[in-house]
PDB file of C-alpha atoms in Angstrom:
ATOM      1  CA  ASN A   1      -8.731  -7.860   7.340  1.00 48.00           C
ATOM      2  CA  ALA A   2      -8.976  -5.261  10.050  1.00 68.00           C
ATOM      3  CA  GLY A   3      -8.420  -2.286   7.742  1.00 88.00           C
ATOM      4  CA  VAL A   4     -10.878   0.230   6.322  1.00 92.00           C
ATOM      5  CA  MET A   5     -13.124  -1.552   3.847  1.00 93.00           C
ATOM      6  CA  GLN A   6     -14.762   0.226   0.944  1.00 94.00           C
ATOM      7  CA  ASN A   7     -17.149  -1.178  -1.589  1.00 94.00           C
ATOM      8  CA  PRO A   8     -17.717  -1.296  -4.382  1.00 94.00           C
ATOM      9  CA  ARG A   9     -14.176  -0.791  -5.688  1.00 91.00           C
ATOM     10  CA  HIS A  10     -15.545   0.197  -9.073  1.00 92.00           C
ATOM     11  CA  LEU A  11     -18.981   1.556  -9.895  1.00 95.00           C
ATOM     12  CA  VAL A  12     -20.337   2.603 -13.278  1.00 95.00           C
ATOM     13  CA  ARG A  13     -23.457   4.716 -13.485  1.00 96.00           C
ATOM     14  CA  ARG A  14     -25.302   6.530 -16.248  1.00 95.00           C
ATOM     15  CA  ARG A  15     -26.130  10.185 -15.886  1.00 96.00           C
ATOM     16  CA  GLY A  16     -29.141  10.686 -13.637  1.00 96.00           C
ATOM     17  CA  GLN A  17     -28.726   7.459 -11.680  1.00 97.00           C
ATOM     18  CA  GLU A  18     -27.808   7.187  -8.010  1.00 97.00           C
ATOM     19  CA  ALA A  19     -24.464   6.033  -6.625  1.00 97.00           C
ATOM     20  CA  ARG A  20     -23.999   4.569  -3.150  1.00 97.00           C
ATOM     21  CA  LEU A  21     -20.544   4.044  -1.740  1.00 97.00           C
ATOM     22  CA  ARG A  22     -19.968   2.169   1.484  1.00 97.00           C
ATOM     23  CA  CYS A  23     -17.229   2.380   4.063  1.00 97.00           C
ATOM     24  CA  SER A  24     -16.631   0.191   7.099  1.00 96.00           C
ATOM     25  CA  PRO A  25     -14.073   1.813   9.401  1.00 94.00           C
ATOM     26  CA  MET A  26     -11.310   0.009  11.215  1.00 91.00           C
ATOM     27  CA  LYS A  27     -12.433  -1.904  14.265  1.00 89.00           C
ATOM     28  CA  GLY A  28     -12.702   0.458  17.217  1.00 86.00           C
ATOM     29  CA  HIS A  29     -12.758   3.622  15.085  1.00 88.00           C
ATOM     30  CA  SER A  30     -15.794   5.836  15.401  1.00 87.00           C
ATOM     31  CA  HIS A  31     -14.687   8.702  13.128  1.00 89.00           C
ATOM     32  CA  VAL A  32     -15.114   8.495   9.384  1.00 92.00           C
ATOM     33  CA  TYR A  33     -13.969  10.898   6.683  1.00 91.00           C
ATOM     34  CA  TRP A  34     -14.811  10.954   2.998  1.00 94.00           C
ATOM     35  CA  TYR A  35     -12.480  12.416   0.389  1.00 92.00           C
ATOM     36  CA  ARG A  36     -12.763  12.849  -3.368  1.00 93.00           C
ATOM     37  CA  GLN A  37      -9.853  12.599  -5.739  1.00 88.00           C
ATOM     38  CA  LEU A  38     -10.244  13.997  -9.220  1.00 83.00           C
ATOM     39  CA  PRO A  39      -7.754  12.929 -11.902  1.00 75.00           C
ATOM     40  CA  GLU A  40      -4.269  14.428 -11.461  1.00 69.00           C
ATOM     41  CA  GLU A  41      -5.238  16.007  -8.143  1.00 74.00           C
ATOM     42  CA  GLY A  42      -4.846  15.365  -4.449  1.00 76.00           C
ATOM     43  CA  LEU A  43      -7.619  14.346  -2.153  1.00 84.00           C
ATOM     44  CA  LYS A  44     -10.235  16.927  -1.248  1.00 87.00           C
ATOM     45  CA  PHE A  45     -12.059  16.687   2.062  1.00 86.00           C
ATOM     46  CA  MET A  46     -15.798  16.197   1.773  1.00 92.00           C
ATOM     47  CA  VAL A  47     -17.315  15.242   5.109  1.00 92.00           C
ATOM     48  CA  TYR A  48     -16.438  14.111   8.624  1.00 90.00           C
ATOM     49  CA  LEU A  49     -18.833  11.934  10.568  1.00 91.00           C
ATOM     50  CA  GLN A  50     -19.078  10.234  13.904  1.00 89.00           C
ATOM     51  CA  LYS A  51     -21.670   7.616  14.694  1.00 87.00           C
ATOM     52  CA  GLU A  52     -25.107   9.085  13.856  1.00 88.00           C
ATOM     53  CA  ASN A  53     -23.673  12.617  13.552  1.00 91.00           C
ATOM     54  CA  ILE A  54     -22.298  14.782  10.781  1.00 91.00           C
ATOM     55  CA  ILE A  55     -19.527  16.843  12.341  1.00 87.00           C
ATOM     56  CA  ASP A  56     -18.244  18.770   9.355  1.00 86.00           C
ATOM     57  CA  GLU A  57     -19.702  18.732   5.853  1.00 88.00           C
ATOM     58  CA  SER A  58     -18.007  21.863   4.585  1.00 86.00           C
ATOM     59  CA  GLY A  59     -16.505  20.009   1.621  1.00 88.00           C
ATOM     60  CA  MET A  60     -19.718  18.456   0.416  1.00 91.00           C
ATOM     61  CA  PRO A  61     -21.523  19.917  -2.604  1.00 93.00           C
ATOM     62  CA  LYS A  62     -24.785  21.450  -1.417  1.00 90.00           C
ATOM     63  CA  GLU A  63     -26.965  19.416  -3.745  1.00 94.00           C
ATOM     64  CA  ARG A  64     -27.199  15.735  -4.665  1.00 97.00           C
ATOM     65  CA  PHE A  65     -24.563  14.586  -2.131  1.00 97.00           C
ATOM     66  CA  SER A  66     -25.326  13.185   1.292  1.00 96.00           C
ATOM     67  CA  ALA A  67     -23.523  11.051   3.839  1.00 97.00           C
ATOM     68  CA  GLU A  68     -24.515   9.079   6.880  1.00 95.00           C
ATOM     69  CA  PHE A  69     -22.885   6.922   9.501  1.00 95.00           C
ATOM     70  CA  PRO A  70     -25.640   4.995  11.291  1.00 92.00           C
ATOM     71  CA  LYS A  71     -25.365   3.411  14.680  1.00 89.00           C
ATOM     72  CA  GLU A  72     -25.126   0.016  13.020  1.00 90.00           C
ATOM     73  CA  GLY A  73     -23.539  -0.661   9.674  1.00 92.00           C
ATOM     74  CA  PRO A  74     -21.160   1.132   7.359  1.00 95.00           C
ATOM     75  CA  SER A  75     -20.952   4.780   6.450  1.00 97.00           C
ATOM     76  CA  ILE A  76     -22.700   5.586   3.171  1.00 97.00           C
ATOM     77  CA  LEU A  77     -21.856   8.322   0.692  1.00 98.00           C
ATOM     78  CA  ARG A  78     -24.816   8.848  -1.597  1.00 98.00           C
ATOM     79  CA  ILE A  79     -24.772  10.780  -4.835  1.00 97.00           C
ATOM     80  CA  GLN A  80     -28.127  11.356  -6.474  1.00 97.00           C
ATOM     81  CA  GLN A  81     -28.656  12.138 -10.162  1.00 97.00           C
ATOM     82  CA  VAL A  82     -24.995  11.681 -10.995  1.00 97.00           C
ATOM     83  CA  VAL A  83     -23.319  13.797 -13.647  1.00 96.00           C
ATOM     84  CA  ARG A  84     -20.080  13.207 -15.552  1.00 94.00           C
ATOM     85  CA  GLY A  85     -18.241  15.586 -13.253  1.00 93.00           C
ATOM     86  CA  ASP A  86     -18.882  13.214 -10.345  1.00 95.00           C
ATOM     87  CA  SER A  87     -16.500  10.698 -11.897  1.00 94.00           C
ATOM     88  CA  ALA A  88     -13.686  10.370  -9.417  1.00 93.00           C
ATOM     89  CA  ALA A  89     -12.132   8.142  -6.808  1.00 92.00           C
ATOM     90  CA  TYR A  90     -13.827   8.423  -3.431  1.00 94.00           C
ATOM     91  CA  PHE A  91     -11.727   7.533  -0.428  1.00 93.00           C
ATOM     92  CA  CYS A  92     -12.907   6.794   3.061  1.00 94.00           C
ATOM     93  CA  ALA A  93     -10.650   7.081   6.087  1.00 91.00           C
ATOM     94  CA  SER A  94     -11.209   6.331   9.744  1.00 90.00           C
ATOM     95  CA  SER A  95      -9.535   7.366  12.938  1.00 84.00           C
ATOM     96  CA  ASN A  96      -9.622   6.899  16.647  1.00 80.00           C
ATOM     97  CA  LEU A  97     -10.144  10.198  18.456  1.00 66.00           C
ATOM     98  CA  GLY A  98      -6.851  11.903  19.283  1.00 52.00           C
ATOM     99  CA  ALA A  99      -4.683   9.502  17.342  1.00 54.00           C
ATOM    100  CA  GLY A 100      -4.038  12.102  14.656  1.00 61.00           C
ATOM    101  CA  GLU A 101      -3.685   9.503  11.974  1.00 73.00           C
ATOM    102  CA  LEU A 102      -6.220   8.541   9.379  1.00 80.00           C
ATOM    103  CA  PHE A 103      -6.283   5.064   7.928  1.00 85.00           C
ATOM    104  CA  PHE A 104      -7.484   4.931   4.374  1.00 88.00           C
ATOM    105  CA  GLY A 105      -9.511   2.433   2.463  1.00 90.00           C
ATOM    106  CA  GLU A 106      -8.569   1.462  -1.078  1.00 86.00           C
ATOM    107  CA  GLY A 107     -11.096   3.838  -2.572  1.00 90.00           C
ATOM    108  CA  SER A 108     -14.170   3.485  -4.771  1.00 93.00           C
ATOM    109  CA  ARG A 109     -13.837   4.572  -8.380  1.00 92.00           C
ATOM    110  CA  LEU A 110     -17.027   6.026  -9.783  1.00 95.00           C
ATOM    111  CA  THR A 111     -17.404   6.369 -13.538  1.00 94.00           C
ATOM    112  CA  VAL A 112     -20.382   8.224 -14.898  1.00 95.00           C
ATOM    113  CA  LEU A 113     -21.185   7.507 -18.522  1.00 94.00           C
TER     114      LEU A 113
ATOM    115  CA  ALA B   1      -7.951  27.766   6.516  1.00 70.00           C
ATOM    116  CA  GLN B   2      -4.968  25.531   6.127  1.00 77.00           C
ATOM    117  CA  THR B   3      -3.160  25.102   2.813  1.00 88.00           C
ATOM    118  CA  VAL B   4      -0.507  22.656   1.667  1.00 92.00           C
ATOM    119  CA  THR B   5       1.728  23.343  -1.320  1.00 94.00           C
ATOM    120  CA  GLN B   6       3.849  20.887  -3.238  1.00 95.00           C
ATOM    121  CA  SER B   7       5.775  22.790  -5.873  1.00 94.00           C
ATOM    122  CA  GLN B   8       7.160  19.815  -7.799  1.00 94.00           C
ATOM    123  CA  PRO B   9       4.503  18.167  -9.998  1.00 91.00           C
ATOM    124  CA  GLU B  10       6.955  15.516 -11.182  1.00 94.00           C
ATOM    125  CA  MET B  11      10.447  14.284 -10.343  1.00 95.00           C
ATOM    126  CA  SER B  12      12.597  11.579 -11.847  1.00 96.00           C
ATOM    127  CA  VAL B  13      15.774  10.038 -10.411  1.00 97.00           C
ATOM    128  CA  GLN B  14      17.906   6.982 -10.990  1.00 97.00           C
ATOM    129  CA  GLU B  15      17.561   3.934  -8.819  1.00 97.00           C
ATOM    130  CA  ALA B  16      19.716   4.098  -5.652  1.00 97.00           C
ATOM    131  CA  GLU B  17      19.898   7.893  -5.722  1.00 97.00           C
ATOM    132  CA  THR B  18      18.566  10.098  -2.971  1.00 97.00           C
ATOM    133  CA  VAL B  19      15.613  12.358  -3.709  1.00 97.00           C
ATOM    134  CA  THR B  20      13.927  15.121  -1.715  1.00 98.00           C
ATOM    135  CA  LEU B  21      10.292  16.115  -2.191  1.00 98.00           C
ATOM    136  CA  SER B  22       9.308  19.542  -0.935  1.00 98.00           C
ATOM    137  CA  CYS B  23       6.205  20.620   0.914  1.00 97.00           C
ATOM    138  CA  THR B  24       5.201  23.868   2.549  1.00 97.00           C
ATOM    139  CA  TYR B  25       2.077  24.595   4.511  1.00 96.00           C
ATOM    140  CA  ASP B  26       0.304  27.527   5.992  1.00 93.00           C
ATOM    141  CA  THR B  27      -1.455  27.628   9.338  1.00 89.00           C
ATOM    142  CA  SER B  28      -1.803  29.947  12.278  1.00 87.00           C
ATOM    143  CA  GLU B  29      -2.253  27.027  14.662  1.00 85.00           C
ATOM    144  CA  ASN B  30       0.358  25.347  16.789  1.00 85.00           C
ATOM    145  CA  ASN B  31      -1.005  21.870  17.343  1.00 84.00           C
ATOM    146  CA  TYR B  32      -1.012  19.685  14.253  1.00 87.00           C
ATOM    147  CA  TYR B  33       0.436  16.640  12.541  1.00 88.00           C
ATOM    148  CA  LEU B  34       2.068  16.381   9.144  1.00 92.00           C
ATOM    149  CA  PHE B  35       2.137  13.319   6.949  1.00 92.00           C
ATOM    150  CA  TRP B  36       3.534  11.998   3.720  1.00 95.00           C
ATOM    151  CA  TYR B  37       1.303   9.545   1.898  1.00 93.00           C
ATOM    152  CA  LYS B  38       2.277   7.402  -1.063  1.00 93.00           C
ATOM    153  CA  GLN B  39      -0.207   6.467  -3.760  1.00 87.00           C
ATOM    154  CA  PRO B  40       1.111   3.794  -6.124  1.00 86.00           C
ATOM    155  CA  PRO B  41      -0.710   2.853  -9.359  1.00 81.00           C
ATOM    156  CA  SER B  42      -3.035   0.670  -7.270  1.00 76.00           C
ATOM    157  CA  ARG B  43      -4.354   4.031  -5.965  1.00 76.00           C
ATOM    158  CA  GLN B  44      -4.312   2.924  -2.352  1.00 78.00           C
ATOM    159  CA  MET B  45      -3.197   5.625   0.075  1.00 84.00           C
ATOM    160  CA  ILE B  46      -0.266   4.362   2.138  1.00 88.00           C
ATOM    161  CA  LEU B  47       1.147   6.294   5.075  1.00 89.00           C
ATOM    162  CA  VAL B  48       4.876   6.791   4.651  1.00 94.00           C
ATOM    163  CA  ILE B  49       5.809   8.919   7.609  1.00 94.00           C
ATOM    164  CA  ARG B  50       4.255  11.192  10.199  1.00 91.00           C
ATOM    165  CA  GLN B  51       5.536  14.145  12.250  1.00 93.00           C
ATOM    166  CA  GLU B  52       3.984  15.695  15.327  1.00 89.00           C
ATOM    167  CA  ALA B  53       4.424  19.474  15.288  1.00 90.00           C
ATOM    168  CA  TYR B  54       5.437  19.598  18.940  1.00 88.00           C
ATOM    169  CA  LYS B  55       8.393  17.283  18.334  1.00 88.00           C
ATOM    170  CA  GLN B  56      11.640  18.941  17.272  1.00 86.00           C
ATOM    171  CA  GLN B  57      13.277  15.696  16.219  1.00 92.00           C
ATOM    172  CA  ASN B  58      12.735  14.800  12.574  1.00 95.00           C
ATOM    173  CA  ALA B  59      10.826  11.573  11.994  1.00 93.00           C
ATOM    174  CA  THR B  60      12.579   8.668  10.299  1.00 94.00           C
ATOM    175  CA  GLU B  61      11.253   5.405   8.899  1.00 92.00           C
ATOM    176  CA  ASN B  62      13.963   3.229   7.341  1.00 95.00           C
ATOM    177  CA  ARG B  63      14.896   4.920   4.023  1.00 97.00           C
ATOM    178  CA  PHE B  64      12.426   7.744   4.550  1.00 97.00           C
ATOM    179  CA  SER B  65      13.115  10.809   6.637  1.00 97.00           C
ATOM    180  CA  VAL B  66      11.743  14.314   6.906  1.00 97.00           C
ATOM    181  CA  ASN B  67      13.217  17.738   7.368  1.00 97.00           C
ATOM    182  CA  PHE B  68      10.661  19.567   9.491  1.00 96.00           C
ATOM    183  CA  GLN B  69      11.244  23.302   9.786  1.00 95.00           C
ATOM    184  CA  LYS B  70       8.369  24.590  11.885  1.00 93.00           C
ATOM    185  CA  ALA B  71       9.235  28.273  11.713  1.00 93.00           C
ATOM    186  CA  ALA B  72       9.541  28.088   7.955  1.00 95.00           C
ATOM    187  CA  LYS B  73       6.447  25.835   7.724  1.00 95.00           C
ATOM    188  CA  SER B  74       8.364  23.383   5.609  1.00 96.00           C
ATOM    189  CA  PHE B  75       8.119  19.600   5.642  1.00 97.00           C
ATOM    190  CA  SER B  76      10.270  17.891   3.017  1.00 97.00           C
ATOM    191  CA  LEU B  77      10.593  14.138   2.490  1.00 98.00           C
ATOM    192  CA  LYS B  78      13.935  12.523   1.746  1.00 98.00           C
ATOM    193  CA  ILE B  79      14.068   9.076   0.213  1.00 98.00           C
ATOM    194  CA  SER B  80      17.495   7.443   0.395  1.00 97.00           C
ATOM    195  CA  ASP B  81      18.682   4.584  -1.799  1.00 97.00           C
ATOM    196  CA  SER B  82      15.565   4.915  -3.950  1.00 97.00           C
ATOM    197  CA  GLN B  83      14.003   1.747  -5.338  1.00 97.00           C
ATOM    198  CA  LEU B  84      11.812   1.026  -8.338  1.00 96.00           C
ATOM    199  CA  GLY B  85       8.920   0.337  -5.971  1.00 95.00           C
ATOM    200  CA  ASP B  86       9.109   3.912  -4.734  1.00 96.00           C
ATOM    201  CA  THR B  87       7.578   5.075  -8.020  1.00 96.00           C
ATOM    202  CA  ALA B  88       4.255   6.651  -7.009  1.00 94.00           C
ATOM    203  CA  MET B  89       2.420   9.880  -6.331  1.00 92.00           C
ATOM    204  CA  TYR B  90       3.469  11.365  -3.011  1.00 95.00           C
ATOM    205  CA  PHE B  91       1.099  13.607  -1.097  1.00 93.00           C
ATOM    206  CA  CYS B  92       1.979  15.890   1.761  1.00 94.00           C
ATOM    207  CA  ALA B  93      -0.853  16.296   4.244  1.00 91.00           C
ATOM    208  CA  PHE B  94      -1.695  18.379   7.273  1.00 87.00           C
ATOM    209  CA  ILE B  95      -4.167  17.741  10.052  1.00 82.00           C
ATOM    210  CA  LEU B  96      -5.109  20.169  12.763  1.00 78.00           C
ATOM    211  CA  ILE B  97      -5.716  18.663  16.162  1.00 73.00           C
ATOM    212  CA  SER B  98      -8.398  20.700  17.807  1.00 62.00           C
ATOM    213  CA  GLY B  99      -9.714  20.308  21.325  1.00 47.00           C
ATOM    214  CA  GLY B 100     -12.890  18.584  20.145  1.00 44.00           C
ATOM    215  CA  GLY B 101     -11.194  15.965  17.975  1.00 42.00           C
ATOM    216  CA  ALA B 102      -9.333  15.585  14.752  1.00 44.00           C
ATOM    217  CA  ASP B 103     -10.409  17.513  11.677  1.00 55.00           C
ATOM    218  CA  GLY B 104      -9.955  16.246   8.163  1.00 66.00           C
ATOM    219  CA  LEU B 105      -6.654  16.130   6.373  1.00 76.00           C
ATOM    220  CA  THR B 106      -5.643  18.860   3.951  1.00 84.00           C
ATOM    221  CA  PHE B 107      -3.609  17.505   1.068  1.00 88.00           C
ATOM    222  CA  GLY B 108      -1.156  19.009  -1.370  1.00 90.00           C
ATOM    223  CA  LYS B 109      -1.639  18.320  -5.069  1.00 87.00           C
ATOM    224  CA  GLY B 110       1.038  15.679  -5.092  1.00 91.00           C
ATOM    225  CA  THR B 111       4.406  14.972  -6.658  1.00 94.00           C
ATOM    226  CA  HIS B 112       4.734  12.187  -9.159  1.00 93.00           C
ATOM    227  CA  LEU B 113       8.026  10.462  -8.394  1.00 96.00           C
ATOM    228  CA  ILE B 114       9.520   8.203 -11.040  1.00 96.00           C
ATOM    229  CA  ILE B 115      12.467   5.962 -10.212  1.00 97.00           C
ATOM    230  CA  GLN B 116      14.384   5.035 -13.354  1.00 96.00           C
ATOM    231  CA  PRO B 117      16.238   1.700 -13.537  1.00 95.00           C
TER     232      PRO B 117
END
């Protein structure tokens, strides 16, 4: 499967634990975006990364959230000390520079108990 | 900042009818793309159709077509001969193409389309 791969598809955490969501972009894509979708809402931009660089993190909460896209391996969205309000679907998308089209993964659903 | 507005939270039509979903957006830029994404109950985001702002011709993909009015900043989606499998959330999205690379998509809040048998 050459598409955007996200795992885990479902993740359950208790309040205060850490959540790590992974995203492998499409082959040949070096741009990764993370979005959050709350119930009954559209996707909200969180962060845009290229390999080893954060380009735009204007949509990321200032605390507890971080993202990385290392030279090797998938992009990671990390949420520390999760709270119930973090429960959402987190989507990753990738693109090839200039293509103007983002290809989405199937999303990771985080449930915080 | 760019904004995307979908004014119809929910629509319902009979199978085989034609339905139009509305979308307006606001930007001061000239170089951008517009998209319609479909999100079925599986929650996967599926690209339905895409329009480059510099193209005057409306994009068409089989039963799906758009009415792109750049001056009015309107980008509606028409689904002809609707099918039960078209039932989904539909999101209108905007992406600004800047000189340094693509920025993130801005999404509308979505329209829940229900196709009745």
